[in-house]
Amino acid sequence: MNWIIISEEELNSERMVSIRDQRHQHIKAILKKNTGDFVQVVIPNVGNFSFLIQEIGETQTILVEAEKRSNVLNPLSVHCFFSLPRPQTTKKILHLAGAYGIESIFFFATETKNKEYWTSPIYKTEWKEWMQTGMSQTGNFREPVVNMAQTENWKHHLEHWPGKVIILDRMGKSDIQNSIQENEVGSKPLYVFGSESGWKPSDLEFFSKKNFLVRTLGNINLRTEFAFSSLLYLLFKN
């Protein structure tokens, strides 16, 4: 945890906050900070800051805003769609989404066999915590909008997306890197990740009828989190 996450709602009128949770323990035991030291703070959807440690004790740390800092990175203006992954995979996806600051992320159960994953705590109460681990790692300030689409039809969602829809599939005829470099994806792109077993023939037929872009990250099967990480790297360096 390189950055401490503090929400705007936690601050009082004097821009001061008292923290008693794991953030206090991290400042005290891991960062080994003392009264008078400064810590790096992210206020989600606001920016990067330096906060002064006004007081640190056994049970709490009192911080006060010292200065607004330049943002450490430019968040990625992209949107990503996932065919409901295993809960452990979703934790890694959320971490990466928070680290790079993508605009939004969607989880859909595109197959009946994975609908049971909706019962996992990661899709109910824990998702924000995992996303903020990424924000605290990189200092990204934009909190991605997370959509748990349990009832919406996924094909209808793709049909009505206001920007380009880019289907990621290892059998895609064109490399996604070329599409990015040539700015083929345009504004408000939606990158669509299917299940690790690949898209069904009926799905590919649907994509073809809708003229969605089908692109590849390579002709091998990648775990979803590795494919996501690869895409984010390509987007971030361009």
PDB file of C-alpha atoms in Angstrom:
ATOM      1  CA  MET A   1       0.000   0.000   0.000  1.00  0.00           C
ATOM      2  CA  ASN A   2       1.885   3.063  -1.254  1.00  0.00           C
ATOM      3  CA  TRP A   3      -1.088   5.416  -0.943  1.00  0.00           C
ATOM      4  CA  ILE A   4      -3.712   5.750   1.767  1.00  0.00           C
ATOM      5  CA  ILE A   5      -7.308   5.853   0.505  1.00  0.00           C
ATOM      6  CA  ILE A   6      -9.490   8.422   2.249  1.00  0.00           C
ATOM      7  CA  SER A   7     -12.984   9.236   1.053  1.00  0.00           C
ATOM      8  CA  GLU A   8     -14.231  12.807   0.849  1.00  0.00           C
ATOM      9  CA  GLU A   9     -17.036  11.866   3.271  1.00  0.00           C
ATOM     10  CA  GLU A  10     -14.527  10.969   6.007  1.00  0.00           C
ATOM     11  CA  LEU A  11     -13.037  14.475   6.127  1.00  0.00           C
ATOM     12  CA  ASN A  12     -14.415  17.071   8.496  1.00  0.00           C
ATOM     13  CA  SER A  13     -14.773  20.771   7.732  1.00  0.00           C
ATOM     14  CA  GLU A  14     -11.102  21.330   8.653  1.00  0.00           C
ATOM     15  CA  ARG A  15      -9.999  18.659   6.143  1.00  0.00           C
ATOM     16  CA  MET A  16      -9.004  16.374   8.990  1.00  0.00           C
ATOM     17  CA  VAL A  17      -9.681  12.677   9.524  1.00  0.00           C
ATOM     18  CA  SER A  18      -9.161  10.149  12.310  1.00  0.00           C
ATOM     19  CA  ILE A  19      -8.552   6.579  11.140  1.00  0.00           C
ATOM     20  CA  ARG A  20      -8.581   3.484  13.363  1.00  0.00           C
ATOM     21  CA  ASP A  21      -8.744   0.625  10.862  1.00  0.00           C
ATOM     22  CA  GLN A  22      -6.089  -1.232   8.866  1.00  0.00           C
ATOM     23  CA  ARG A  23      -4.932   2.068   7.375  1.00  0.00           C
ATOM     24  CA  HIS A  24      -3.796   3.171  10.847  1.00  0.00           C
ATOM     25  CA  GLN A  25      -1.942  -0.100  11.328  1.00  0.00           C
ATOM     26  CA  HIS A  26      -0.317   0.252   7.910  1.00  0.00           C
ATOM     27  CA  ILE A  27       0.913   3.794   8.602  1.00  0.00           C
ATOM     28  CA  LYS A  28       2.257   2.784  12.004  1.00  0.00           C
ATOM     29  CA  ALA A  29       3.698  -0.698  11.416  1.00  0.00           C
ATOM     30  CA  ILE A  30       4.547  -0.812   7.680  1.00  0.00           C
ATOM     31  CA  LEU A  31       5.279   2.779   6.716  1.00  0.00           C
ATOM     32  CA  LYS A  32       6.668   3.403  10.231  1.00  0.00           C
ATOM     33  CA  LYS A  33       5.533   7.012  10.215  1.00  0.00           C
ATOM     34  CA  ASN A  34       5.589   9.347  13.190  1.00  0.00           C
ATOM     35  CA  THR A  35       3.830  12.541  14.222  1.00  0.00           C
ATOM     36  CA  GLY A  36       4.921  15.327  11.876  1.00  0.00           C
ATOM     37  CA  ASP A  37       5.565  13.027   8.938  1.00  0.00           C
ATOM     38  CA  PHE A  38       3.624  13.130   5.683  1.00  0.00           C
ATOM     39  CA  VAL A  39       1.735  10.357   3.904  1.00  0.00           C
ATOM     40  CA  GLN A  40       0.522  10.081   0.314  1.00  0.00           C
ATOM     41  CA  VAL A  41      -3.265  10.092   0.078  1.00  0.00           C
ATOM     42  CA  VAL A  42      -5.744   9.340  -2.679  1.00  0.00           C
ATOM     43  CA  ILE A  43      -9.210  10.832  -2.389  1.00  0.00           C
ATOM     44  CA  PRO A  44     -11.260   8.814  -4.917  1.00  0.00           C
ATOM     45  CA  ASN A  45     -12.505  10.866  -7.857  1.00  0.00           C
ATOM     46  CA  VAL A  46     -10.841  13.987  -6.427  1.00  0.00           C
ATOM     47  CA  GLY A  47      -7.071  13.599  -6.699  1.00  0.00           C
ATOM     48  CA  ASN A  48      -3.706  13.006  -5.043  1.00  0.00           C
ATOM     49  CA  PHE A  49      -2.689  14.748  -1.818  1.00  0.00           C
ATOM     50  CA  SER A  50      -0.095  14.956   0.932  1.00  0.00           C
ATOM     51  CA  PHE A  51      -1.509  14.681   4.442  1.00  0.00           C
ATOM     52  CA  LEU A  52       0.322  15.603   7.644  1.00  0.00           C
ATOM     53  CA  ILE A  53       0.242  13.170  10.559  1.00  0.00           C
ATOM     54  CA  GLN A  54      -0.997  15.401  13.344  1.00  0.00           C
ATOM     55  CA  GLU A  55      -1.100  12.597  15.866  1.00  0.00           C
ATOM     56  CA  ILE A  56      -0.380   8.883  15.874  1.00  0.00           C
ATOM     57  CA  GLY A  57      -1.028   6.568  18.796  1.00  0.00           C
ATOM     58  CA  GLU A  58      -1.781   2.976  19.588  1.00  0.00           C
ATOM     59  CA  THR A  59      -5.330   2.996  18.246  1.00  0.00           C
ATOM     60  CA  GLN A  60      -5.655   5.898  15.831  1.00  0.00           C
ATOM     61  CA  THR A  61      -3.905   8.210  13.394  1.00  0.00           C
ATOM     62  CA  ILE A  62      -5.113  11.774  12.895  1.00  0.00           C
ATOM     63  CA  LEU A  63      -4.344  13.216   9.461  1.00  0.00           C
ATOM     64  CA  VAL A  64      -4.855  16.711   8.104  1.00  0.00           C
ATOM     65  CA  GLU A  65      -4.669  17.754   4.460  1.00  0.00           C
ATOM     66  CA  ALA A  66      -1.412  19.545   3.680  1.00  0.00           C
ATOM     67  CA  GLU A  67      -1.412  20.067  -0.086  1.00  0.00           C
ATOM     68  CA  LYS A  68      -2.949  18.992  -3.367  1.00  0.00           C
ATOM     69  CA  ARG A  69      -0.462  17.161  -5.564  1.00  0.00           C
ATOM     70  CA  SER A  70      -0.266  16.629  -9.293  1.00  0.00           C
ATOM     71  CA  ASN A  71      -2.007  13.418 -10.290  1.00  0.00           C
ATOM     72  CA  VAL A  72       0.499  10.597 -10.637  1.00  0.00           C
ATOM     73  CA  LEU A  73      -1.135   9.036 -13.692  1.00  0.00           C
ATOM     74  CA  ASN A  74      -3.796   9.674 -16.303  1.00  0.00           C
ATOM     75  CA  PRO A  75      -6.620   7.148 -15.887  1.00  0.00           C
ATOM     76  CA  LEU A  76      -7.535   5.039 -18.913  1.00  0.00           C
ATOM     77  CA  SER A  77     -10.713   6.182 -20.665  1.00  0.00           C
ATOM     78  CA  VAL A  78     -11.909   2.697 -21.511  1.00  0.00           C
ATOM     79  CA  HIS A  79     -14.672   0.328 -20.448  1.00  0.00           C
ATOM     80  CA  CYS A  80     -14.400  -3.422 -19.984  1.00  0.00           C
ATOM     81  CA  PHE A  81     -16.912  -6.262 -20.029  1.00  0.00           C
ATOM     82  CA  PHE A  82     -16.288  -9.685 -18.444  1.00  0.00           C
ATOM     83  CA  SER A  83     -18.091 -12.982 -18.730  1.00  0.00           C
ATOM     84  CA  LEU A  84     -18.601 -13.603 -15.006  1.00  0.00           C
ATOM     85  CA  PRO A  85     -15.210 -14.952 -13.866  1.00  0.00           C
ATOM     86  CA  ARG A  86     -14.353 -17.129 -10.891  1.00  0.00           C
ATOM     87  CA  PRO A  87     -14.317 -15.043  -7.694  1.00  0.00           C
ATOM     88  CA  GLN A  88     -10.539 -15.330  -7.241  1.00  0.00           C
ATOM     89  CA  THR A  89     -10.032 -14.080 -10.794  1.00  0.00           C
ATOM     90  CA  THR A  90     -12.420 -11.186 -10.197  1.00  0.00           C
ATOM     91  CA  LYS A  91     -10.333 -10.003  -7.241  1.00  0.00           C
ATOM     92  CA  LYS A  92      -7.334  -9.633  -9.569  1.00  0.00           C
ATOM     93  CA  ILE A  93      -9.449  -7.917 -12.228  1.00  0.00           C
ATOM     94  CA  LEU A  94     -10.760  -5.389  -9.727  1.00  0.00           C
ATOM     95  CA  HIS A  95      -7.247  -4.699  -8.465  1.00  0.00           C
ATOM     96  CA  LEU A  96      -6.036  -3.995 -12.009  1.00  0.00           C
ATOM     97  CA  ALA A  97      -9.080  -1.839 -12.811  1.00  0.00           C
ATOM     98  CA  GLY A  98      -8.342   0.272  -9.739  1.00  0.00           C
ATOM     99  CA  ALA A  99      -4.622   0.452 -10.487  1.00  0.00           C
ATOM    100  CA  TYR A 100      -5.127   1.818 -14.022  1.00  0.00           C
ATOM    101  CA  GLY A 101      -8.301   3.797 -13.344  1.00  0.00           C
ATOM    102  CA  ILE A 102     -10.476   2.558 -16.181  1.00  0.00           C
ATOM    103  CA  GLU A 103     -13.854   4.275 -16.442  1.00  0.00           C
ATOM    104  CA  SER A 104     -16.171   1.335 -15.889  1.00  0.00           C
ATOM    105  CA  ILE A 105     -16.300  -2.424 -15.648  1.00  0.00           C
ATOM    106  CA  PHE A 106     -19.224  -4.782 -16.299  1.00  0.00           C
ATOM    107  CA  PHE A 107     -19.792  -8.325 -15.100  1.00  0.00           C
ATOM    108  CA  PHE A 108     -22.346 -10.431 -16.996  1.00  0.00           C
ATOM    109  CA  ALA A 109     -23.184 -14.122 -16.722  1.00  0.00           C
ATOM    110  CA  THR A 110     -22.946 -14.978 -20.420  1.00  0.00           C
ATOM    111  CA  GLU A 111     -23.280 -18.704 -19.686  1.00  0.00           C
ATOM    112  CA  THR A 112     -25.695 -20.489 -17.367  1.00  0.00           C
ATOM    113  CA  LYS A 113     -22.921 -22.524 -15.758  1.00  0.00           C
ATOM    114  CA  ASN A 114     -21.250 -19.535 -14.117  1.00  0.00           C
ATOM    115  CA  LYS A 115     -24.330 -17.873 -12.602  1.00  0.00           C
ATOM    116  CA  GLU A 116     -23.535 -19.512  -9.252  1.00  0.00           C
ATOM    117  CA  TYR A 117     -20.592 -17.113  -8.903  1.00  0.00           C
ATOM    118  CA  TRP A 118     -23.021 -14.290  -8.140  1.00  0.00           C
ATOM    119  CA  THR A 119     -23.347 -15.676  -4.590  1.00  0.00           C
ATOM    120  CA  SER A 120     -19.704 -14.901  -3.814  1.00  0.00           C
ATOM    121  CA  PRO A 121     -19.019 -11.963  -1.440  1.00  0.00           C
ATOM    122  CA  ILE A 122     -16.749 -10.405  -4.083  1.00  0.00           C
ATOM    123  CA  TYR A 123     -19.840  -9.655  -6.193  1.00  0.00           C
ATOM    124  CA  LYS A 124     -21.843  -8.401  -3.220  1.00  0.00           C
ATOM    125  CA  THR A 125     -19.860  -6.562  -0.553  1.00  0.00           C
ATOM    126  CA  GLU A 126     -16.120  -6.993  -1.129  1.00  0.00           C
ATOM    127  CA  TRP A 127     -15.627  -5.625  -4.650  1.00  0.00           C
ATOM    128  CA  LYS A 128     -14.825  -2.053  -3.602  1.00  0.00           C
ATOM    129  CA  GLU A 129     -12.167  -3.158  -1.133  1.00  0.00           C
ATOM    130  CA  TRP A 130     -10.362  -5.126  -3.834  1.00  0.00           C
ATOM    131  CA  MET A 131     -10.600  -2.302  -6.345  1.00  0.00           C
ATOM    132  CA  GLN A 132      -9.080   0.098  -3.852  1.00  0.00           C
ATOM    133  CA  THR A 133      -6.062  -2.168  -3.369  1.00  0.00           C
ATOM    134  CA  GLY A 134      -5.132  -1.211  -6.933  1.00  0.00           C
ATOM    135  CA  MET A 135      -5.722   2.487  -6.314  1.00  0.00           C
ATOM    136  CA  SER A 136      -3.552   2.400  -3.202  1.00  0.00           C
ATOM    137  CA  GLN A 137      -0.803   0.646  -5.154  1.00  0.00           C
ATOM    138  CA  THR A 138      -0.463   3.140  -8.012  1.00  0.00           C
ATOM    139  CA  GLY A 139      -2.025   6.339  -6.714  1.00  0.00           C
ATOM    140  CA  ASN A 140      -4.754   6.352  -9.360  1.00  0.00           C
ATOM    141  CA  PHE A 141      -7.537   8.622  -8.160  1.00  0.00           C
ATOM    142  CA  ARG A 142     -10.395   7.643 -10.483  1.00  0.00           C
ATOM    143  CA  GLU A 143     -12.617   5.010  -8.959  1.00  0.00           C
ATOM    144  CA  PRO A 144     -13.987   2.800 -11.741  1.00  0.00           C
ATOM    145  CA  VAL A 145     -17.762   2.386 -11.896  1.00  0.00           C
ATOM    146  CA  VAL A 146     -18.504  -1.293 -11.240  1.00  0.00           C
ATOM    147  CA  ASN A 147     -21.673  -2.799 -12.706  1.00  0.00           C
ATOM    148  CA  MET A 148     -22.959  -6.164 -11.465  1.00  0.00           C
ATOM    149  CA  ALA A 149     -25.423  -6.937 -14.258  1.00  0.00           C
ATOM    150  CA  GLN A 150     -27.312  -9.879 -12.796  1.00  0.00           C
ATOM    151  CA  THR A 151     -30.549  -9.267 -14.660  1.00  0.00           C
ATOM    152  CA  GLU A 152     -29.614  -7.365 -17.838  1.00  0.00           C
ATOM    153  CA  ASN A 153     -29.289  -9.234 -21.133  1.00  0.00           C
ATOM    154  CA  TRP A 154     -25.627  -9.134 -22.152  1.00  0.00           C
ATOM    155  CA  LYS A 155     -26.214  -9.151 -25.895  1.00  0.00           C
ATOM    156  CA  HIS A 156     -28.698  -6.299 -25.588  1.00  0.00           C
ATOM    157  CA  HIS A 157     -26.055  -4.381 -23.625  1.00  0.00           C
ATOM    158  CA  LEU A 158     -23.487  -4.822 -26.402  1.00  0.00           C
ATOM    159  CA  GLU A 159     -25.982  -3.913 -29.122  1.00  0.00           C
ATOM    160  CA  HIS A 160     -26.736  -0.588 -27.452  1.00  0.00           C
ATOM    161  CA  TRP A 161     -23.212   0.415 -26.437  1.00  0.00           C
ATOM    162  CA  PRO A 162     -22.638   4.022 -27.660  1.00  0.00           C
ATOM    163  CA  GLY A 163     -19.048   3.417 -28.817  1.00  0.00           C
ATOM    164  CA  LYS A 164     -17.038   0.704 -30.560  1.00  0.00           C
ATOM    165  CA  VAL A 165     -17.388  -2.841 -29.222  1.00  0.00           C
ATOM    166  CA  ILE A 166     -14.133  -4.797 -29.389  1.00  0.00           C
ATOM    167  CA  ILE A 167     -14.435  -8.543 -28.843  1.00  0.00           C
ATOM    168  CA  LEU A 168     -11.242 -10.161 -27.577  1.00  0.00           C
ATOM    169  CA  ASP A 169     -10.766 -13.697 -28.870  1.00  0.00           C
ATOM    170  CA  ARG A 170      -7.616 -15.691 -29.593  1.00  0.00           C
ATOM    171  CA  MET A 171      -8.985 -16.514 -33.040  1.00  0.00           C
ATOM    172  CA  GLY A 172      -9.379 -12.864 -33.984  1.00  0.00           C
ATOM    173  CA  LYS A 173      -7.978 -12.029 -37.403  1.00  0.00           C
ATOM    174  CA  SER A 174      -6.251  -8.797 -36.366  1.00  0.00           C
ATOM    175  CA  ASP A 175      -3.931  -7.959 -33.482  1.00  0.00           C
ATOM    176  CA  ILE A 176      -5.413  -5.622 -30.863  1.00  0.00           C
ATOM    177  CA  GLN A 177      -2.110  -3.738 -30.654  1.00  0.00           C
ATOM    178  CA  ASN A 178      -2.476  -2.613 -34.264  1.00  0.00           C
ATOM    179  CA  SER A 179      -6.046  -1.476 -33.608  1.00  0.00           C
ATOM    180  CA  ILE A 180      -4.882   0.620 -30.658  1.00  0.00           C
ATOM    181  CA  GLN A 181      -1.939   2.154 -32.506  1.00  0.00           C
ATOM    182  CA  GLU A 182      -4.120   3.040 -35.485  1.00  0.00           C
ATOM    183  CA  ASN A 183      -6.836   4.446 -33.185  1.00  0.00           C
ATOM    184  CA  GLU A 184      -9.329   2.062 -34.746  1.00  0.00           C
ATOM    185  CA  VAL A 185     -11.275   1.720 -31.516  1.00  0.00           C
ATOM    186  CA  GLY A 186     -12.378   5.363 -31.413  1.00  0.00           C
ATOM    187  CA  SER A 187     -13.895   6.996 -28.334  1.00  0.00           C
ATOM    188  CA  LYS A 188     -15.690   5.209 -25.493  1.00  0.00           C
ATOM    189  CA  PRO A 189     -14.484   1.718 -26.507  1.00  0.00           C
ATOM    190  CA  LEU A 190     -15.866  -1.368 -24.748  1.00  0.00           C
ATOM    191  CA  TYR A 191     -13.426  -4.278 -24.567  1.00  0.00           C
ATOM    192  CA  VAL A 192     -15.232  -7.591 -24.166  1.00  0.00           C
ATOM    193  CA  PHE A 193     -13.630 -10.593 -22.462  1.00  0.00           C
ATOM    194  CA  GLY A 194     -15.356 -13.953 -22.757  1.00  0.00           C
ATOM    195  CA  SER A 195     -14.902 -17.074 -20.688  1.00  0.00           C
ATOM    196  CA  GLU A 196     -11.466 -18.697 -20.749  1.00  0.00           C
ATOM    197  CA  SER A 197     -12.834 -21.589 -22.808  1.00  0.00           C
ATOM    198  CA  GLY A 198     -13.596 -19.170 -25.654  1.00  0.00           C
ATOM    199  CA  TRP A 199     -16.706 -17.831 -27.358  1.00  0.00           C
ATOM    200  CA  LYS A 200     -19.368 -20.191 -28.683  1.00  0.00           C
ATOM    201  CA  PRO A 201     -19.938 -20.344 -32.468  1.00  0.00           C
ATOM    202  CA  SER A 202     -23.367 -18.772 -31.943  1.00  0.00           C
ATOM    203  CA  ASP A 203     -21.753 -15.860 -30.082  1.00  0.00           C
ATOM    204  CA  LEU A 204     -19.219 -15.307 -32.849  1.00  0.00           C
ATOM    205  CA  GLU A 205     -22.043 -15.334 -35.389  1.00  0.00           C
ATOM    206  CA  PHE A 206     -23.845 -12.675 -33.339  1.00  0.00           C
ATOM    207  CA  PHE A 207     -20.697 -10.534 -33.217  1.00  0.00           C
ATOM    208  CA  SER A 208     -20.298 -10.839 -36.977  1.00  0.00           C
ATOM    209  CA  LYS A 209     -23.886  -9.775 -37.651  1.00  0.00           C
ATOM    210  CA  LYS A 210     -23.434  -6.723 -35.454  1.00  0.00           C
ATOM    211  CA  ASN A 211     -20.116  -5.821 -37.125  1.00  0.00           C
ATOM    212  CA  PHE A 212     -18.279  -5.793 -33.831  1.00  0.00           C
ATOM    213  CA  LEU A 213     -14.497  -5.716 -34.050  1.00  0.00           C
ATOM    214  CA  VAL A 214     -12.982  -9.117 -33.190  1.00  0.00           C
ATOM    215  CA  ARG A 215      -9.347  -8.770 -32.158  1.00  0.00           C
ATOM    216  CA  THR A 216      -6.725 -10.998 -30.588  1.00  0.00           C
ATOM    217  CA  LEU A 217      -4.087 -10.675 -27.885  1.00  0.00           C
ATOM    218  CA  GLY A 218      -2.350 -13.752 -29.277  1.00  0.00           C
ATOM    219  CA  ASN A 219      -3.237 -17.235 -30.422  1.00  0.00           C
ATOM    220  CA  ILE A 220      -2.897 -18.946 -27.035  1.00  0.00           C
ATOM    221  CA  ASN A 221      -5.432 -19.312 -24.255  1.00  0.00           C
ATOM    222  CA  LEU A 222      -4.719 -16.793 -21.496  1.00  0.00           C
ATOM    223  CA  ARG A 223      -6.198 -16.680 -18.049  1.00  0.00           C
ATOM    224  CA  THR A 224      -8.634 -13.782 -17.924  1.00  0.00           C
ATOM    225  CA  GLU A 225      -6.577 -11.678 -15.523  1.00  0.00           C
ATOM    226  CA  PHE A 226      -3.474 -12.090 -17.705  1.00  0.00           C
ATOM    227  CA  ALA A 227      -5.384 -11.094 -20.827  1.00  0.00           C
ATOM    228  CA  PHE A 228      -6.775  -8.059 -18.997  1.00  0.00           C
ATOM    229  CA  SER A 229      -3.322  -7.098 -17.743  1.00  0.00           C
ATOM    230  CA  SER A 230      -1.896  -7.399 -21.264  1.00  0.00           C
ATOM    231  CA  LEU A 231      -4.589  -5.142 -22.703  1.00  0.00           C
ATOM    232  CA  LEU A 232      -4.110  -2.528 -19.988  1.00  0.00           C
ATOM    233  CA  TYR A 233      -0.378  -2.471 -20.611  1.00  0.00           C
ATOM    234  CA  LEU A 234      -0.895  -1.896 -24.341  1.00  0.00           C
ATOM    235  CA  LEU A 235      -3.427   0.855 -23.715  1.00  0.00           C
ATOM    236  CA  PHE A 236      -1.335   2.565 -21.070  1.00  0.00           C
ATOM    237  CA  LYS A 237       1.848   2.751 -23.140  1.00  0.00           C
ATOM    238  CA  ASN A 238       0.094   4.310 -26.163  1.00  0.00           C
TER     239      ASN A 238
END
